Coordinates of C-alpha atoms in Angstrom, one line a residue:
Chain D
M1 CA 30.3 -35.7 53.5
K2 CA 31.0 -32.1 54.6
T3 CA 30.2 -30.8 58.0
L4 CA 26.3 -28.9 58.1
R5 CA 27.0 -26.2 60.3
V6 CA 24.0 -25.4 62.3
G7 CA 22.2 -22.6 65.0
I8 CA 20.2 -22.9 68.1
V9 CA 17.4 -20.7 68.5
G10 CA 16.8 -20.2 72.0
F11 CA 18.1 -22.1 74.0
G12 CA 15.8 -23.2 76.9
N13 CA 15.5 -26.9 77.8
L14 CA 14.8 -27.9 74.1
G15 CA 17.8 -25.3 72.4
Q16 CA 19.8 -27.0 75.6
A17 CA 18.7 -30.2 74.8
A18 CA 19.4 -29.9 71.0
E19 CA 23.6 -28.4 72.3
N20 CA 23.6 -32.3 73.2
S21 CA 21.8 -33.8 70.2
L22 CA 24.6 -32.1 67.9
K23 CA 27.3 -34.1 69.5
Q24 CA 26.3 -37.8 68.2
Q25 CA 25.8 -36.4 64.4
P26 CA 29.3 -36.9 62.4
D27 CA 28.6 -34.1 60.3
M28 CA 27.2 -31.6 62.3
C29 CA 29.3 -28.8 64.4
L30 CA 27.3 -26.5 66.5
A31 CA 27.8 -22.9 65.0
G32 CA 26.0 -20.3 67.0
V33 CA 24.0 -20.1 70.3
F34 CA 21.4 -16.9 69.4
S35 CA 18.7 -15.7 71.8
R36 CA 17.2 -12.5 72.9
R37 CA 18.7 -12.9 76.1
K38 CA 22.7 -13.3 77.1
L39 CA 23.7 -16.2 77.4
S40 CA 27.2 -16.6 79.5
H41 CA 27.5 -20.5 76.8
P42 CA 30.8 -19.7 74.4
S43 CA 28.7 -19.4 71.3
Y44 CA 26.0 -16.9 72.4
M45 CA 25.6 -14.4 69.9
P46 CA 22.8 -11.8 70.0
I47 CA 19.6 -12.9 67.4
A48 CA 20.4 -10.1 65.3
V49 CA 23.8 -11.0 64.5
L50 CA 21.4 -14.1 62.1
D51 CA 19.4 -10.8 60.8
E52 CA 23.2 -9.1 59.8
G53 CA 24.1 -12.5 57.7
R54 CA 27.1 -11.7 59.7
V55 CA 27.7 -15.5 60.9
E56 CA 28.0 -18.8 58.9
V57 CA 24.9 -21.3 59.0
D58 CA 23.6 -24.0 57.3
V59 CA 20.2 -24.2 58.8
L60 CA 18.7 -23.4 61.7
L61 CA 17.2 -24.5 64.6
L62 CA 14.4 -23.4 65.7
C63 CA 13.7 -24.3 70.1
G64 CA 11.4 -21.3 71.3
G65 CA 7.8 -21.7 71.6
S66 CA 4.7 -23.0 69.8
A67 CA 3.0 -20.3 71.6
K68 CA 4.6 -16.9 71.2
D69 CA 8.0 -17.5 69.7
L70 CA 7.7 -19.7 66.5
P71 CA 4.7 -18.0 65.0
K72 CA 6.6 -14.9 64.0
Q73 CA 10.5 -16.6 64.6
T74 CA 9.9 -19.3 62.1
P75 CA 8.2 -17.0 58.8
H76 CA 11.3 -14.5 60.3
F77 CA 13.8 -16.9 59.8
A78 CA 13.1 -19.0 57.2
G79 CA 13.3 -16.5 54.3
Q80 CA 17.3 -16.2 55.3
H81 CA 17.5 -19.5 56.6
N82 CA 16.9 -23.4 56.5
V83 CA 14.6 -23.6 59.3
V84 CA 13.5 -26.3 61.2
D85 CA 11.1 -26.0 64.4
S86 CA 8.7 -28.6 66.2
F87 CA 5.5 -26.2 66.0
D88 CA 2.4 -28.2 67.4
T89 CA -0.1 -25.7 67.8
H90 CA -2.6 -28.3 65.2
A91 CA -5.3 -25.4 65.0
A92 CA -2.3 -23.1 63.7
M93 CA -0.4 -25.5 61.5
Q94 CA -1.8 -24.8 58.0
Q95 CA -2.1 -20.7 58.6
H96 CA 2.0 -21.5 59.5
F97 CA 3.2 -23.8 57.0
E98 CA 1.4 -21.1 54.7
A99 CA 3.4 -18.4 55.6
A100 CA 6.9 -20.4 56.2
H101 CA 5.8 -21.7 52.8
A102 CA 5.9 -18.4 51.3
A103 CA 9.3 -17.4 53.0
A104 CA 11.1 -20.0 52.8
T105 CA 9.8 -20.2 49.0
R106 CA 11.1 -16.4 48.7
G107 CA 14.7 -16.5 49.9
G108 CA 15.2 -20.0 48.7
K109 CA 15.5 -21.9 51.4
V110 CA 13.7 -25.0 53.0
A111 CA 11.8 -25.3 56.4
I112 CA 10.1 -28.5 58.0
L113 CA 8.1 -27.9 60.6
A114 CA 5.7 -29.1 63.1
A115 CA 9.0 -31.7 64.2
G116 CA 9.6 -33.7 67.6
W117 CA 7.6 -36.5 68.1
D118 CA 4.2 -35.2 67.9
P119 CA 4.2 -33.7 65.1
G120 CA 6.4 -35.9 63.6
V121 CA 7.1 -38.9 64.5
F122 CA 3.7 -39.7 65.5
S123 CA 2.3 -37.9 62.4
V124 CA 4.7 -40.4 60.4
M125 CA 2.5 -43.7 62.2
R126 CA -0.5 -41.8 61.5
C127 CA -0.4 -41.4 58.3
L128 CA 1.3 -45.0 57.2
F129 CA -1.2 -47.0 59.2
E130 CA -3.6 -44.7 57.0
A131 CA -2.8 -45.5 53.7
T132 CA -1.6 -48.5 54.5
L133 CA -4.1 -49.7 56.3
P134 CA -7.5 -48.0 54.6
Q135 CA -10.4 -49.1 55.9
G136 CA -9.8 -49.3 60.6
N137 CA -9.5 -47.3 63.1
S138 CA -6.5 -45.1 64.2
A139 CA -5.7 -43.8 68.5
S140 CA -3.3 -41.9 69.4
F141 CA -2.3 -42.2 73.1
W142 CA -0.2 -39.9 75.0
G143 CA 1.9 -40.6 78.7
P144 CA 2.3 -41.2 81.5
G145 CA 4.6 -38.4 81.2
I146 CA 4.2 -34.9 82.6
S147 CA 2.0 -32.2 80.7
Q148 CA 3.3 -28.8 81.4
G149 CA 0.0 -27.0 80.3
H150 CA -1.7 -28.8 83.2
S151 CA 1.1 -28.8 85.9
D152 CA 0.8 -25.2 85.3
A153 CA -2.4 -24.8 85.7
L154 CA -2.7 -26.5 89.5
R155 CA -0.1 -24.8 90.1
Q156 CA -2.5 -21.5 89.8
L157 CA -5.3 -22.5 92.0
P158 CA -5.2 -21.1 95.6
G159 CA -4.0 -24.1 98.3
V160 CA -1.5 -25.2 95.8
K161 CA 2.4 -24.5 96.7
D162 CA 3.9 -26.5 93.6
A163 CA 2.5 -29.5 91.1
R164 CA 3.0 -32.0 88.9
Q165 CA 0.6 -34.0 86.7
Y166 CA 1.4 -37.2 84.1
T167 CA -0.8 -37.5 81.8
L168 CA -1.6 -41.2 81.7
P169 CA -3.7 -43.7 78.9
D170 CA -5.9 -45.6 80.2
E171 CA -5.2 -49.0 79.8
A172 CA -8.8 -49.8 78.9
A173 CA -8.9 -47.0 75.9
L174 CA -5.6 -49.2 74.9
N175 CA -6.8 -52.6 74.3
A176 CA -10.5 -51.6 73.2
A177 CA -7.9 -49.8 70.7
R178 CA -6.4 -52.6 69.7
S179 CA -9.3 -54.7 68.8
G180 CA -10.6 -52.1 66.6
K181 CA -13.2 -51.3 69.4
P182 CA -14.2 -47.6 69.6
V183 CA -12.2 -45.6 72.5
A184 CA -14.5 -43.0 74.7
K185 CA -11.9 -42.2 77.7
A186 CA -8.7 -42.5 76.2
H187 CA -6.6 -40.6 79.0
K188 CA -6.8 -40.6 82.9
R189 CA -5.1 -37.7 84.6
L190 CA -2.7 -38.1 87.8
C191 CA -2.0 -34.9 89.7
Y192 CA 1.7 -34.8 92.8
V193 CA 0.9 -31.6 95.0
V194 CA 2.0 -29.4 97.1
P195 CA -0.3 -28.1 99.3
E196 CA 0.0 -24.5 100.9
E197 CA 0.4 -25.4 104.7
G198 CA -3.5 -25.0 106.5
A199 CA -5.2 -25.7 103.6
N200 CA -8.4 -27.8 103.3
L201 CA -6.9 -30.6 101.3
Q202 CA -10.3 -32.3 100.2
Q203 CA -11.7 -29.0 99.4
L204 CA -8.5 -28.7 97.5
E205 CA -8.9 -32.2 96.0
H206 CA -12.6 -31.1 94.4
S207 CA -11.6 -28.4 93.0
I208 CA -8.9 -29.8 91.2
Q209 CA -11.5 -32.7 89.4
T210 CA -13.6 -29.7 88.6
L211 CA -11.3 -28.2 87.0
P212 CA -12.7 -26.5 83.9
H213 CA -11.0 -27.7 79.8
Y214 CA -8.8 -29.4 82.1
F215 CA -9.6 -32.1 85.0
A216 CA -13.8 -31.7 84.4
G217 CA -15.2 -35.2 83.4
Y218 CA -11.4 -37.0 83.5
E219 CA -10.7 -39.8 86.1
T220 CA -8.7 -37.7 88.1
Q221 CA -6.1 -38.2 90.7
V222 CA -4.5 -36.1 93.1
V223 CA -1.9 -37.1 95.8
F224 CA -1.2 -35.2 98.4
V225 CA 3.1 -34.3 98.4
S226 CA 6.1 -32.5 100.3
Q227 CA 8.1 -31.0 98.6
E228 CA 10.9 -33.2 98.9
E229 CA 9.2 -35.5 97.4
L230 CA 8.0 -33.7 94.3
L231 CA 12.0 -32.9 93.5
Q232 CA 12.7 -35.4 93.9
K233 CA 10.4 -37.8 92.5
H234 CA 8.8 -35.9 89.6
A235 CA 11.3 -33.8 88.8
G236 CA 12.0 -35.3 85.4
M237 CA 10.3 -34.9 82.2
P238 CA 9.9 -38.7 81.4
H239 CA 6.7 -39.2 77.8
A240 CA 5.7 -42.2 76.6
G241 CA 2.5 -42.4 74.3
H242 CA 1.0 -44.8 71.1
V243 CA -0.1 -44.9 68.0
V244 CA -2.7 -48.1 67.2
R245 CA -4.4 -48.9 64.6
H246 CA -6.5 -51.9 63.6
G247 CA -8.1 -52.4 60.5
S248 CA -9.3 -55.0 57.8
T249 CA -8.5 -55.5 54.1
Q250 CA -10.9 -56.5 51.0
D251 CA -10.9 -60.2 52.7
A252 CA -12.6 -59.8 56.2
H253 CA -8.7 -60.4 57.8
A254 CA -8.0 -58.0 60.7
H255 CA -4.7 -56.4 60.9
L256 CA -3.2 -54.3 63.4
L257 CA 0.0 -52.0 63.7
E258 CA 1.3 -50.5 66.6
F259 CA 4.0 -47.7 66.9
S260 CA 5.3 -47.2 71.3
L261 CA 8.1 -45.2 71.7
K262 CA 8.8 -44.7 75.9
L263 CA 11.1 -41.2 76.7
E264 CA 12.8 -40.7 80.3
N265 CA 13.5 -36.8 78.5
N266 CA 10.9 -35.7 76.1
P267 CA 13.2 -32.6 75.0
A268 CA 16.4 -34.6 75.2
F269 CA 14.3 -36.6 72.5
T270 CA 12.6 -33.8 70.5
A271 CA 15.6 -31.8 69.8
S272 CA 16.8 -35.6 68.3
V273 CA 14.6 -35.5 65.8
L274 CA 15.1 -31.6 65.3
V275 CA 18.9 -32.5 64.4
A276 CA 17.8 -35.0 62.1
C277 CA 15.4 -32.6 60.0
A278 CA 18.7 -30.1 60.0
R279 CA 20.1 -32.9 58.4
A280 CA 16.9 -33.8 55.4
A281 CA 16.8 -29.2 55.9
C282 CA 20.0 -29.4 54.2
R283 CA 20.0 -31.5 51.4
L284 CA 16.8 -31.7 50.0
H285 CA 17.9 -27.4 50.1
Q286 CA 21.4 -29.5 48.0
Q287 CA 18.8 -30.9 45.4
G288 CA 17.5 -27.2 44.8
A289 CA 13.4 -27.8 47.1
T290 CA 12.6 -24.7 48.4
G291 CA 9.4 -24.5 51.1
A292 CA 7.9 -25.8 53.8
Y293 CA 7.0 -29.2 54.3
S294 CA 6.7 -32.1 57.1
L295 CA 8.1 -35.3 58.0
L296 CA 5.7 -36.6 55.8
D297 CA 6.6 -34.5 53.1
I298 CA 10.1 -35.6 53.4
P299 CA 11.7 -39.1 52.3
L300 CA 13.0 -40.3 55.5
G301 CA 16.6 -42.0 54.1
L302 CA 17.1 -38.2 54.8
L303 CA 17.9 -38.0 58.0
S304 CA 19.3 -40.7 57.7
P305 CA 23.7 -39.7 57.9
Q306 CA 23.8 -42.5 55.4
T307 CA 23.4 -42.8 51.4
P308 CA 20.7 -44.0 50.0
Q309 CA 23.1 -46.6 49.0
E310 CA 24.2 -47.5 52.3
L311 CA 20.4 -47.8 53.6
R312 CA 20.0 -49.8 51.1
Q313 CA 22.7 -52.3 51.6
R314 CA 22.0 -52.3 55.4
I315 CA 18.5 -51.4 56.5
V316 CA 15.9 -51.9 53.5
Chain V
M1 CA -9.0 -37.3 41.6
K2 CA -7.8 -39.7 38.7
T3 CA -8.2 -42.8 39.1
L4 CA -5.4 -45.0 38.0
R5 CA -5.1 -48.0 36.2
V6 CA -3.6 -50.4 37.8
G7 CA -2.0 -53.5 36.6
I8 CA -1.5 -56.7 38.7
V9 CA 1.0 -58.7 36.7
G10 CA 1.1 -62.4 38.7
F11 CA -1.6 -64.1 40.1
G12 CA -0.6 -66.0 43.2
N13 CA -1.4 -65.6 47.3
L14 CA -0.4 -61.6 46.6
G15 CA -1.7 -60.6 43.5
Q16 CA -5.5 -61.5 44.3
A17 CA -4.6 -59.7 47.5
A18 CA -3.8 -56.9 44.8
E19 CA -7.0 -57.5 43.4
N20 CA -8.5 -57.0 46.9
S21 CA -7.2 -54.2 48.2
L22 CA -8.2 -52.3 44.7
K23 CA -11.8 -52.5 46.1
Q24 CA -10.3 -50.2 49.3
Q25 CA -9.1 -47.5 46.9
P26 CA -10.9 -44.3 46.4
D27 CA -8.9 -43.7 43.6
M28 CA -7.8 -46.6 41.5
C29 CA -8.9 -49.3 39.1
L30 CA -8.6 -52.7 38.4
A31 CA -6.9 -52.0 34.5
G32 CA -6.3 -56.0 34.0
V33 CA -4.4 -59.0 35.5
F34 CA -1.4 -60.1 33.6
S35 CA -0.4 -63.1 33.6
R36 CA 1.5 -66.3 31.9
R37 CA -0.3 -68.7 32.2
K38 CA -3.9 -68.3 31.0
L39 CA -6.7 -67.2 34.0
S40 CA -10.1 -67.7 33.7
H41 CA -10.5 -64.0 35.9
P42 CA -12.3 -61.4 34.3
S43 CA -9.7 -58.7 33.7
Y44 CA -6.9 -61.7 32.1
M45 CA -5.0 -60.3 29.5
P46 CA -1.4 -62.4 28.4
I47 CA 1.8 -61.0 29.7
A48 CA 2.2 -59.8 25.9
V49 CA 0.1 -57.5 25.8
L50 CA 2.1 -54.8 27.8
D51 CA 5.0 -55.2 25.8
E52 CA 2.2 -54.6 22.9
G53 CA 1.5 -51.5 24.6
R54 CA -2.5 -52.8 23.3
V55 CA -3.6 -52.1 26.7
E56 CA -4.1 -48.2 29.5
V57 CA -2.2 -48.7 32.6
D58 CA -0.4 -45.5 35.3
V59 CA 1.3 -48.4 37.9
L60 CA 1.9 -52.1 37.7
L61 CA 1.7 -54.5 40.6
L62 CA 4.6 -56.9 40.1
C63 CA 3.2 -59.6 42.0
G64 CA 5.3 -62.1 40.8
G65 CA 8.4 -64.0 43.7
S66 CA 11.9 -62.8 44.4
A67 CA 13.7 -66.0 43.4
K68 CA 12.8 -66.2 39.4
D69 CA 10.6 -63.8 38.8
L70 CA 11.5 -59.8 39.9
P71 CA 15.0 -59.8 38.4
K72 CA 13.6 -60.3 35.4
Q73 CA 10.0 -59.5 35.2
T74 CA 11.6 -55.2 37.0
P75 CA 14.3 -54.3 35.4
H76 CA 12.2 -55.4 32.2
F77 CA 9.2 -53.8 32.6
A78 CA 10.5 -50.4 34.9
G79 CA 11.6 -49.1 31.4
Q80 CA 7.9 -49.6 30.0
H81 CA 5.7 -48.7 32.6
N82 CA 5.8 -47.2 36.4
V83 CA 5.9 -50.0 38.5
V84 CA 5.6 -51.8 42.2
D85 CA 7.7 -54.7 43.2
S86 CA 8.3 -56.6 46.7
F87 CA 12.0 -57.5 46.7
D88 CA 12.4 -59.0 49.3
T89 CA 16.1 -61.4 48.1
H90 CA 18.4 -58.9 50.4
A91 CA 21.7 -60.3 49.7
A92 CA 20.9 -59.0 46.0
M93 CA 18.9 -55.8 47.1
Q94 CA 21.4 -53.5 45.1
Q95 CA 21.2 -55.1 42.5
H96 CA 18.3 -55.4 41.8
F97 CA 17.6 -52.0 42.1
E98 CA 20.5 -50.7 39.9
A99 CA 18.2 -53.1 37.0
A100 CA 14.7 -51.3 37.8
H101 CA 16.9 -47.6 38.6
A102 CA 18.4 -47.9 34.6
A103 CA 15.0 -48.9 32.9
A104 CA 13.6 -46.9 35.1
T105 CA 15.6 -43.8 34.2
R106 CA 16.0 -45.2 30.4
G107 CA 12.2 -45.0 30.0
G108 CA 11.1 -42.4 32.4
K109 CA 9.0 -44.4 34.7
V110 CA 9.5 -44.5 38.0
A111 CA 9.7 -47.5 40.1
I112 CA 9.6 -48.6 43.8
L113 CA 10.8 -51.8 45.7
A114 CA 11.8 -53.6 48.1
A115 CA 7.6 -52.6 49.5
G116 CA 6.2 -54.4 51.8
W117 CA 5.9 -54.8 55.2
D118 CA 10.1 -56.6 55.4
P119 CA 11.4 -55.4 53.6
G120 CA 9.3 -52.1 53.1
V121 CA 6.8 -51.0 56.6
F122 CA 10.2 -51.9 58.5
S123 CA 13.2 -51.1 56.6
V124 CA 10.9 -47.0 56.9
M125 CA 11.1 -48.1 61.2
R126 CA 14.4 -48.6 61.1
C127 CA 15.6 -46.0 58.9
L128 CA 13.6 -43.4 61.6
F129 CA 14.5 -45.1 64.8
E130 CA 18.3 -45.0 64.0
A131 CA 18.9 -41.6 62.6
T132 CA 16.5 -39.9 65.5
L133 CA 18.6 -42.2 68.2
P134 CA 21.9 -42.3 66.5
Q135 CA 23.0 -44.7 69.6
G136 CA 21.6 -47.3 70.7
N137 CA 20.8 -51.0 69.4
S138 CA 18.2 -52.3 67.2
A139 CA 17.2 -55.8 66.8
S140 CA 13.4 -56.6 64.5
F141 CA 12.1 -60.1 65.3
W142 CA 9.8 -61.6 63.3
G143 CA 6.3 -63.5 63.7
P144 CA 4.6 -65.9 65.4
G145 CA 3.9 -66.7 61.9
I146 CA 4.1 -69.5 59.2
S147 CA 8.0 -68.8 57.3
Q148 CA 6.5 -70.8 53.6
G149 CA 10.8 -71.3 53.0
H150 CA 10.7 -73.7 56.7
S151 CA 7.4 -75.1 55.7
D152 CA 8.9 -76.4 52.3
A153 CA 11.9 -77.5 54.4
L154 CA 10.4 -79.8 56.3
R155 CA 7.6 -81.0 53.6
Q156 CA 10.9 -82.3 51.2
L157 CA 12.4 -84.6 54.3
P158 CA 11.3 -88.5 54.3
G159 CA 9.1 -89.9 56.2
V160 CA 6.9 -86.0 56.4
K161 CA 3.5 -85.8 54.6
D162 CA 2.6 -82.0 55.4
A163 CA 3.9 -79.7 58.1
R164 CA 3.9 -75.7 58.6
Q165 CA 6.1 -73.4 60.1
Y166 CA 5.1 -71.0 62.6
T167 CA 8.2 -68.5 63.4
L168 CA 8.5 -67.3 66.7
P169 CA 9.6 -64.6 68.4
D170 CA 11.5 -65.3 72.1
E171 CA 10.1 -63.4 74.8
A172 CA 13.2 -63.1 76.7
A173 CA 15.4 -61.8 73.3
L174 CA 12.4 -59.4 72.7
N175 CA 12.7 -57.7 76.2
A176 CA 16.4 -57.5 76.2
A177 CA 16.4 -55.3 72.8
R178 CA 13.8 -53.4 74.9
S179 CA 16.4 -52.8 78.0
G180 CA 18.9 -52.1 75.1
K181 CA 20.7 -55.3 76.3
P182 CA 22.4 -57.5 73.8
V183 CA 20.5 -60.0 72.0
A184 CA 21.1 -63.3 71.0
K185 CA 18.9 -65.9 70.1
A186 CA 15.8 -64.1 68.9
H187 CA 13.6 -67.1 67.3
K188 CA 12.9 -70.2 68.4
R189 CA 10.8 -72.6 65.3
L190 CA 7.5 -74.6 65.7
C191 CA 6.7 -76.9 63.8
Y192 CA 3.4 -79.0 62.7
V193 CA 3.5 -81.9 61.1
V194 CA 1.9 -84.6 59.5
P195 CA 4.0 -87.6 59.6
E196 CA 3.7 -90.3 57.2
E197 CA 2.1 -94.0 58.2
G198 CA 4.7 -95.8 59.6
A199 CA 7.0 -93.0 60.7
N200 CA 9.6 -93.4 63.3
L201 CA 8.7 -90.4 64.9
Q202 CA 11.8 -89.3 67.5
Q203 CA 13.5 -90.7 64.7
L204 CA 12.0 -87.8 62.3
E205 CA 11.8 -85.2 65.4
H206 CA 15.7 -85.5 65.9
S207 CA 16.3 -85.2 61.7
I208 CA 13.9 -82.4 61.5
Q209 CA 16.3 -79.7 65.1
T210 CA 19.2 -81.2 63.5
L211 CA 18.4 -79.8 59.8
P212 CA 21.1 -77.8 58.6
H213 CA 20.4 -74.8 57.6
Y214 CA 16.5 -74.4 59.2
F215 CA 17.1 -75.3 62.6
A216 CA 20.0 -77.2 63.6
G217 CA 20.7 -74.5 66.1
Y218 CA 17.3 -72.9 66.6
E219 CA 15.1 -73.9 69.9
T220 CA 12.7 -75.9 67.7
Q221 CA 9.5 -77.6 68.7
V222 CA 8.3 -80.5 66.8
V223 CA 4.3 -80.8 67.1
F224 CA 2.9 -83.9 65.1
V225 CA -0.6 -83.6 64.5
S226 CA -3.0 -85.5 62.1
Q227 CA -3.3 -83.8 58.0
E228 CA -7.1 -82.8 60.1
E229 CA -6.1 -81.2 62.5
L230 CA -3.4 -79.1 60.1
L231 CA -5.7 -78.0 57.2
Q232 CA -8.1 -76.9 60.0
K233 CA -6.0 -74.8 62.0
H234 CA -2.9 -74.2 59.9
A235 CA -3.5 -73.0 57.6
G236 CA -3.7 -69.7 57.2
M237 CA -1.4 -67.5 56.8
P238 CA -0.8 -65.3 60.0
H239 CA 2.0 -63.1 60.7
A240 CA 3.8 -60.1 62.7
G241 CA 6.7 -58.7 63.7
H242 CA 8.6 -56.2 65.7
V243 CA 11.2 -53.1 66.0
V244 CA 13.0 -52.3 68.7
R245 CA 15.5 -49.8 69.4
H246 CA 17.1 -48.6 72.5
G247 CA 19.1 -45.7 72.5
S248 CA 20.1 -42.8 74.9
T249 CA 20.3 -38.9 74.2
Q250 CA 23.8 -37.8 75.2
D251 CA 22.7 -36.7 78.0
A252 CA 22.6 -40.3 79.7
H253 CA 18.7 -40.3 79.3
A254 CA 17.3 -44.0 77.9
H255 CA 14.8 -43.8 75.4
L256 CA 12.6 -46.2 73.5
L257 CA 10.3 -46.4 70.6
E258 CA 8.8 -49.3 69.0
F259 CA 7.0 -50.7 65.7
S260 CA 4.8 -54.2 65.6
L261 CA 2.2 -55.2 63.4
K262 CA 0.6 -58.6 64.0
L263 CA -1.5 -59.7 60.8
E264 CA -4.2 -61.7 60.2
N265 CA -2.9 -62.6 56.8
N266 CA 0.3 -61.6 55.7
P267 CA -0.6 -61.4 51.6
A268 CA -3.5 -59.1 52.5
F269 CA -1.4 -56.9 54.3
T270 CA 1.8 -57.0 51.9
A271 CA -0.5 -56.0 49.1
S272 CA -1.9 -53.6 50.7
V273 CA 1.3 -51.4 51.2
L274 CA 2.0 -52.4 47.2
V275 CA -1.3 -50.8 46.4
A276 CA -0.5 -47.8 48.9
C277 CA 2.8 -47.3 46.6
A278 CA 1.0 -47.9 43.2
R279 CA 0.1 -44.2 44.3
A280 CA 3.4 -42.4 45.5
A281 CA 4.8 -44.3 41.8
C282 CA 2.8 -42.4 39.6
R283 CA 2.5 -39.6 42.0
L284 CA 6.4 -38.8 41.4
H285 CA 5.8 -39.9 37.6
Q286 CA 3.4 -36.6 38.1
Q287 CA 6.4 -34.7 39.2
G288 CA 8.4 -35.6 36.9
A289 CA 10.4 -37.4 39.0
T290 CA 12.4 -41.4 37.1
G291 CA 14.0 -43.8 38.4
A292 CA 14.2 -46.7 41.3
Y293 CA 13.4 -45.3 45.0
S294 CA 12.7 -47.4 48.0
L295 CA 10.3 -46.0 50.7
L296 CA 13.1 -44.5 52.6
D297 CA 13.5 -42.7 49.3
I298 CA 10.0 -41.0 48.8
P299 CA 8.4 -38.8 50.8
L300 CA 5.5 -41.6 52.9
G301 CA 2.6 -38.9 52.1
L302 CA 2.1 -40.0 48.6
L303 CA 1.0 -43.1 49.9
S304 CA -1.9 -41.3 51.7
P305 CA -4.9 -40.5 49.3
Q306 CA -5.1 -37.3 50.3
T307 CA -3.7 -33.8 49.8
P308 CA -0.3 -31.8 52.0
Q309 CA -2.6 -30.0 52.8
E310 CA -5.7 -32.9 54.5
L311 CA -3.1 -34.1 55.8
R312 CA -1.3 -31.6 58.0
Q313 CA -4.9 -30.3 59.2
R314 CA -6.2 -33.7 59.9
I315 CA -3.2 -35.5 61.1
V316 CA 0.2 -33.7 61.1

């Protein structure tokens, strides 16, 4: 088994978690950590080194954000290297795939995109569930887990010193989905808020609960805490979720499929999925494939360090 | 979208369920029901017709048993047609794949094997979970559901007129697996038994609970019922199960992945998986692929009637 040289581009939470994940792989090593800003990391190299072809890498993990980094980085690097990203802006997915596909095809490389848990593992579940139970209803639930976007929105509000927001699945909605009933309000929002000194708490609670696009229309609970309590109890990055499909076969028998995950650390697991996809990207490339793929477009056995024969004997 | 002509070989519970499943597919029609024994079904044809090439089929669903039918039928038909089977004898898996692979490669056809829920959907889960959480422990649980083999074993015993056996997951073991603790006794056995008239019930219970290979060493509960009650309450074919993986990323964070299913009718869902795989077999063949594949060896998007683009826009 050849050792794959894996480069990490971007070294925030996800990039750091990817470095950790590489240590768990029997067939991979870190080829470099590439960043625009100078890092004190021993494997740091300026990102420009990649364009200059001065470093040998088999695959790049693109660990930047979907808003600003990946729309540029993925098509750029897909023309030069096999790449994996966790692009998750649903509305721009098709455009992102097309740009990466064109670049990867031109460069003779493989790009695996939208790898993570959602999109990624959840996408696999939604597809497999729907294909094997074509008549039925699917629902995805997220949480309990920290939503970065909603936490940021809270912190923008006047009177808020610091805050974290948990998205929670509504238990009644989850049970409705499991019974094949329609799901209305699937999620609740729980806000831990450190108020500025002297803030009017009642007014602050009201302005949170009515904040358009974020909390208006949701069952939103606001809990005021001290800065110490927030740092002590809510500094982690846990997440969780469910994909549920209830369906019927033609004989009127009902069936239920459910996937759930519970993560102590969201970027740690996302990175672990990215790293498994890096292996798949290298193998596909070795088989002569080129272009952009999602997790639905590749055999999942390619994620494992084992061969198809080994997998058949052990876990098929 | 071309309509795929799908043949069903063998018309027991699975074959009949496959016919039902075809009615739910937008892109498939029944090309024929092939059986060694004469059926009154309007689409019945003698199985020999397939060898004579007198019928147009795009793919065959091989719905016979793993013990006697499939070891011969799969390699035989894989040389002539795209085929899908639900072969589930783990110990003979590799040999079965090799025989089918040789035939399918020779004939330029595609064979998708071990398709169903276990092996099949469970295999996908075991592989995906292990690849994305390489450090951890996996466990599979089956039930509550009817085990045909154990029900047959009960019916062989002197003093037993009729019987059905449910395999049940041990709740304590399931919770241990979810906490990453070792799983000892994962299953219990629940037997509904109709005794022969005049049978010594205490002695019968003892001989069931100590039956080697089936019940000895398991927590086995025996419930004596009337023939009427057995037919009324235990004539169905429900099944269920879980695949659980608890693992840790290198940063010592723990994560839990779990898949579960609950089926009102076991052959109905198995057939639904087979039929989705029939679509994948035809597409792979159209792409120029040949040989034998498990669900780990094919992109799962091929199971869906939709295109990769449609799937990306809707469920990635």
